GROMACS .gro file of C-alpha atoms in nm:
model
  159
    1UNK     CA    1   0.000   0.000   0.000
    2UNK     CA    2   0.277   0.250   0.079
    3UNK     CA    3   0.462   0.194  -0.177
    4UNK     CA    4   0.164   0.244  -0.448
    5UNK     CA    5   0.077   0.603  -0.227
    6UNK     CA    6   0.465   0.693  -0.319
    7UNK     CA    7   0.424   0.605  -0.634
    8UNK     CA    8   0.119   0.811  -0.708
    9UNK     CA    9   0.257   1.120  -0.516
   10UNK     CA   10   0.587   1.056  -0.778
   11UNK     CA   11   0.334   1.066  -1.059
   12UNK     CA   12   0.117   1.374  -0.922
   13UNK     CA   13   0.377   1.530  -0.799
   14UNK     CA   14   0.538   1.695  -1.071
   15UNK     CA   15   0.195   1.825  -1.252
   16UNK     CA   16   0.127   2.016  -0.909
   17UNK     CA   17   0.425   2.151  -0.926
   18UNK     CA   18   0.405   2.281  -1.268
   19UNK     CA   19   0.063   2.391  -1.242
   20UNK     CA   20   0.193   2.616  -0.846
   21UNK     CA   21   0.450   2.748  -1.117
   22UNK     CA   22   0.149   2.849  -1.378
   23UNK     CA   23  -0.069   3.013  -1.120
   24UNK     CA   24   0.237   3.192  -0.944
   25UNK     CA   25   0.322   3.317  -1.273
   26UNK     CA   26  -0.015   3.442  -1.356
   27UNK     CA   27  -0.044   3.585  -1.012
   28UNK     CA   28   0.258   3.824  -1.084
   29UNK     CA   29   0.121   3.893  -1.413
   30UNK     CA   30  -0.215   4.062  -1.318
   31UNK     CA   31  -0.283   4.351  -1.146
   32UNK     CA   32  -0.422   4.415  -0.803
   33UNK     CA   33  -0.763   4.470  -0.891
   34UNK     CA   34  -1.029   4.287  -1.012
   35UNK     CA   35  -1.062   4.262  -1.374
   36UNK     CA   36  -1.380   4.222  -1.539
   37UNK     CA   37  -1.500   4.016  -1.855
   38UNK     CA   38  -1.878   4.071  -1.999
   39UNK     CA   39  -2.040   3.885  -2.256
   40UNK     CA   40  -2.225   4.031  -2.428
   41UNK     CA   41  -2.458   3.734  -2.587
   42UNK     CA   42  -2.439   3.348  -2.545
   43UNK     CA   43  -2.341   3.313  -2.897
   44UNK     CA   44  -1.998   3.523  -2.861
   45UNK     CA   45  -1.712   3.294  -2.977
   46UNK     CA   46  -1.414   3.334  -2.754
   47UNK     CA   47  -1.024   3.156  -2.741
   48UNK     CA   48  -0.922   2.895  -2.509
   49UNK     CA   49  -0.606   3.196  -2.455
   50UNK     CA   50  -0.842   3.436  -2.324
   51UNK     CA   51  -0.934   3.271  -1.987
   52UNK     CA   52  -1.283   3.299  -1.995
   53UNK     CA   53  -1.557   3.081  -1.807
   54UNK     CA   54  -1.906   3.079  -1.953
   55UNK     CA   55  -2.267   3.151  -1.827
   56UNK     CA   56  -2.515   2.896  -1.943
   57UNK     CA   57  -2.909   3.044  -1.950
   58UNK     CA   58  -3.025   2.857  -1.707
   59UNK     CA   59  -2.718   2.976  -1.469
   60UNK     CA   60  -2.835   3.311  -1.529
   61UNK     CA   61  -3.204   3.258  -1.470
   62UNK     CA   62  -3.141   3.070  -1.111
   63UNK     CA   63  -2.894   3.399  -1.012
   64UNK     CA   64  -3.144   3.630  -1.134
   65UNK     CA   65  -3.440   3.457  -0.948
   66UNK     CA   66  -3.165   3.421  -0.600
   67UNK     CA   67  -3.104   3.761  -0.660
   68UNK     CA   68  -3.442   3.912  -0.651
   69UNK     CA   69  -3.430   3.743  -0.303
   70UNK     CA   70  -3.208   3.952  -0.172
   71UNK     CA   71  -3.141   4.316  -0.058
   72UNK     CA   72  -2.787   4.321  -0.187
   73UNK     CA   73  -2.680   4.229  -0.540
   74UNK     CA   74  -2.463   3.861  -0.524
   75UNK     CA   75  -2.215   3.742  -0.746
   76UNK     CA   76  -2.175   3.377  -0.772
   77UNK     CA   77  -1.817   3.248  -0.647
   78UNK     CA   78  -1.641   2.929  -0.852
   79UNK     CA   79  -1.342   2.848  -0.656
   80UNK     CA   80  -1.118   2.549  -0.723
   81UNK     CA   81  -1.006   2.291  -0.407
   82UNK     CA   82  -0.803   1.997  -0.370
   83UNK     CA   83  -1.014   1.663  -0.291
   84UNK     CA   84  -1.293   1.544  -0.398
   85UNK     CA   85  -1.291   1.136  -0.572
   86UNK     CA   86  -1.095   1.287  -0.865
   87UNK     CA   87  -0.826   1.510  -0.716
   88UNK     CA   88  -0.984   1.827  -0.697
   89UNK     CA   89  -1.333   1.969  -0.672
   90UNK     CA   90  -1.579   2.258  -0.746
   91UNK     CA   91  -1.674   2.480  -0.512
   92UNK     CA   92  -1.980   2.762  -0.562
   93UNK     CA   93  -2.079   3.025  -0.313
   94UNK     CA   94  -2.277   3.370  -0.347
   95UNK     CA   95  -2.053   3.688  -0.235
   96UNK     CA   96  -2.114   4.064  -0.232
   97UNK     CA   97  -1.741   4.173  -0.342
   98UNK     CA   98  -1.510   3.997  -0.508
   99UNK     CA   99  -1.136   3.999  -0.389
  100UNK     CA  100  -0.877   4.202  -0.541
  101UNK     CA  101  -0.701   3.884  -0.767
  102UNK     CA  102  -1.017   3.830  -0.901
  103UNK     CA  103  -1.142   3.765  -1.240
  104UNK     CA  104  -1.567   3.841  -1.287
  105UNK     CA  105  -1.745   3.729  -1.589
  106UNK     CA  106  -2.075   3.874  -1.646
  107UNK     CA  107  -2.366   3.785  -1.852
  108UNK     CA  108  -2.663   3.972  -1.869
  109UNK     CA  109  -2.615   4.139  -1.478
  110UNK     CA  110  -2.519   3.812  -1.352
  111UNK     CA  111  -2.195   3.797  -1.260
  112UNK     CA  112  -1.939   3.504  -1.186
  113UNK     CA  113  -1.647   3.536  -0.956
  114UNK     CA  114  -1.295   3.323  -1.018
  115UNK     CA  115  -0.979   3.414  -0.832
  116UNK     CA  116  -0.710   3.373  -1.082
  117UNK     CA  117  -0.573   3.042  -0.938
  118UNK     CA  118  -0.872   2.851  -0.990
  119UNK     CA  119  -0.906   3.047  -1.319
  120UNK     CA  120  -0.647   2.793  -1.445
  121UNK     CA  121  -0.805   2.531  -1.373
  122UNK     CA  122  -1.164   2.611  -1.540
  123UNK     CA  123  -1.050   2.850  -1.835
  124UNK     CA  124  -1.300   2.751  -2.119
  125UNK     CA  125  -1.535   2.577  -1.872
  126UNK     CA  126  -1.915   2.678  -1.878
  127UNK     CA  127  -2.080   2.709  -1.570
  128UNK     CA  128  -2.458   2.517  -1.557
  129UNK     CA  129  -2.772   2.471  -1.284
  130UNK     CA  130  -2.881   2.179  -1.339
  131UNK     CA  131  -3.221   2.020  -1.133
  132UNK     CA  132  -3.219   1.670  -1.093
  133UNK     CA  133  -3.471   1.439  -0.886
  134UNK     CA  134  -3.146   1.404  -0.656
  135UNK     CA  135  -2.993   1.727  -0.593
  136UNK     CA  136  -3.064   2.096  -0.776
  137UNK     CA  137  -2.720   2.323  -0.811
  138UNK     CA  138  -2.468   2.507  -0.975
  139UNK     CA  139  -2.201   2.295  -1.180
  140UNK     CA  140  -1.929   2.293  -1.415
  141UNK     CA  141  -2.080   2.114  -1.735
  142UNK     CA  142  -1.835   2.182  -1.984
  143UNK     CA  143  -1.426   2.188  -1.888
  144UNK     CA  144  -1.164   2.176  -2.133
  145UNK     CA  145  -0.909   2.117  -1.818
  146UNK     CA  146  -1.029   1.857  -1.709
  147UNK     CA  147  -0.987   1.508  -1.849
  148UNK     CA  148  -1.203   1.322  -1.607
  149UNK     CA  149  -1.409   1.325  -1.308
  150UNK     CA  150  -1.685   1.176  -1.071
  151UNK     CA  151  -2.053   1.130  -1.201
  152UNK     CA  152  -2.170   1.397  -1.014
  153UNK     CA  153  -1.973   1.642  -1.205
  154UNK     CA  154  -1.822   1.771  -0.850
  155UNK     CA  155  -1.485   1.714  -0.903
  156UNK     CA  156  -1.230   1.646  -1.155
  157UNK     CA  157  -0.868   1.561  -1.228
  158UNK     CA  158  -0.710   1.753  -1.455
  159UNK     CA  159  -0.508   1.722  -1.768
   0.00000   0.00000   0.00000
């Protein structure tokens, strides 16, 4: 058993690496504030090189509806963490302000919140709320970074 964990941390262990040196390198590379990207319709055809994550419709319909809920205007936070059954996993929560290394996408006054280290892990990704008889949520449907992941679409490994 121990030696097929060492194995798999000699395997992994290099990727992580590389990808620490990506995101350190693109953390140098922006500035300090947050940087906004709108869309300005669904059909807009954008590059894999220009690090955007996309709205689906019914994303923006379920913020719109959570929105009208509330006093304050939210902005819907995709954030990137280690675990999950395929390495790493999505994480969504609603915020009022984003953070000053953040990236926000916008569609139609909904906007979508990605600090720039998960940003490489989701660039080209489209961002989905999907109801099920099971469970009802926000999810990453589409993710060119990803080359695998758990049947709940929660988490992923990457490529």
């Amino acid at each position: 058993m121990q030696s097929s964990s060492r194995s798999l941390i000699q395997r992994v262990g290099p990727i992580i690496s590389a990808r620490i040196r990506y995101n350190s390198r693109l953390l140098s590379s922006t500035s300090s504030s947050a940087y906004v990207v709108k869309e300005t319709s669904p059909s807009s055809s954008f590059t894999q090189d220009e690090e955007y994550v996309q709205l689906s419709d019914n994303c923006v319909k379920r913020m719109k509806e959570l929105q009208a809920d509330e006093a304050k205007e939210k902005m819907l936070r995709l954030s990137i963490e280690a675990g999950g059954c395929s390495g790493f996993q999505y994480n969504f929560a609603l915020e009022e302000k984003p953070n000053n290394d953040d990236r926000i996408f916008e569609r139609d006054g909904v906007k979508l919140v990605v600090d720039t280290i998960s940003l490489g892990f989701v660039k080209g990704a489209t961002v989905d709320y999907v109801e099920e008889l099971i469970r009802s949520g926000f999810q990453v449907a589409e993710n060119p970074s990803a080359v695998g992941g758990c049947s709940c679409k929660s988490s992923f490994m990457v490529k």
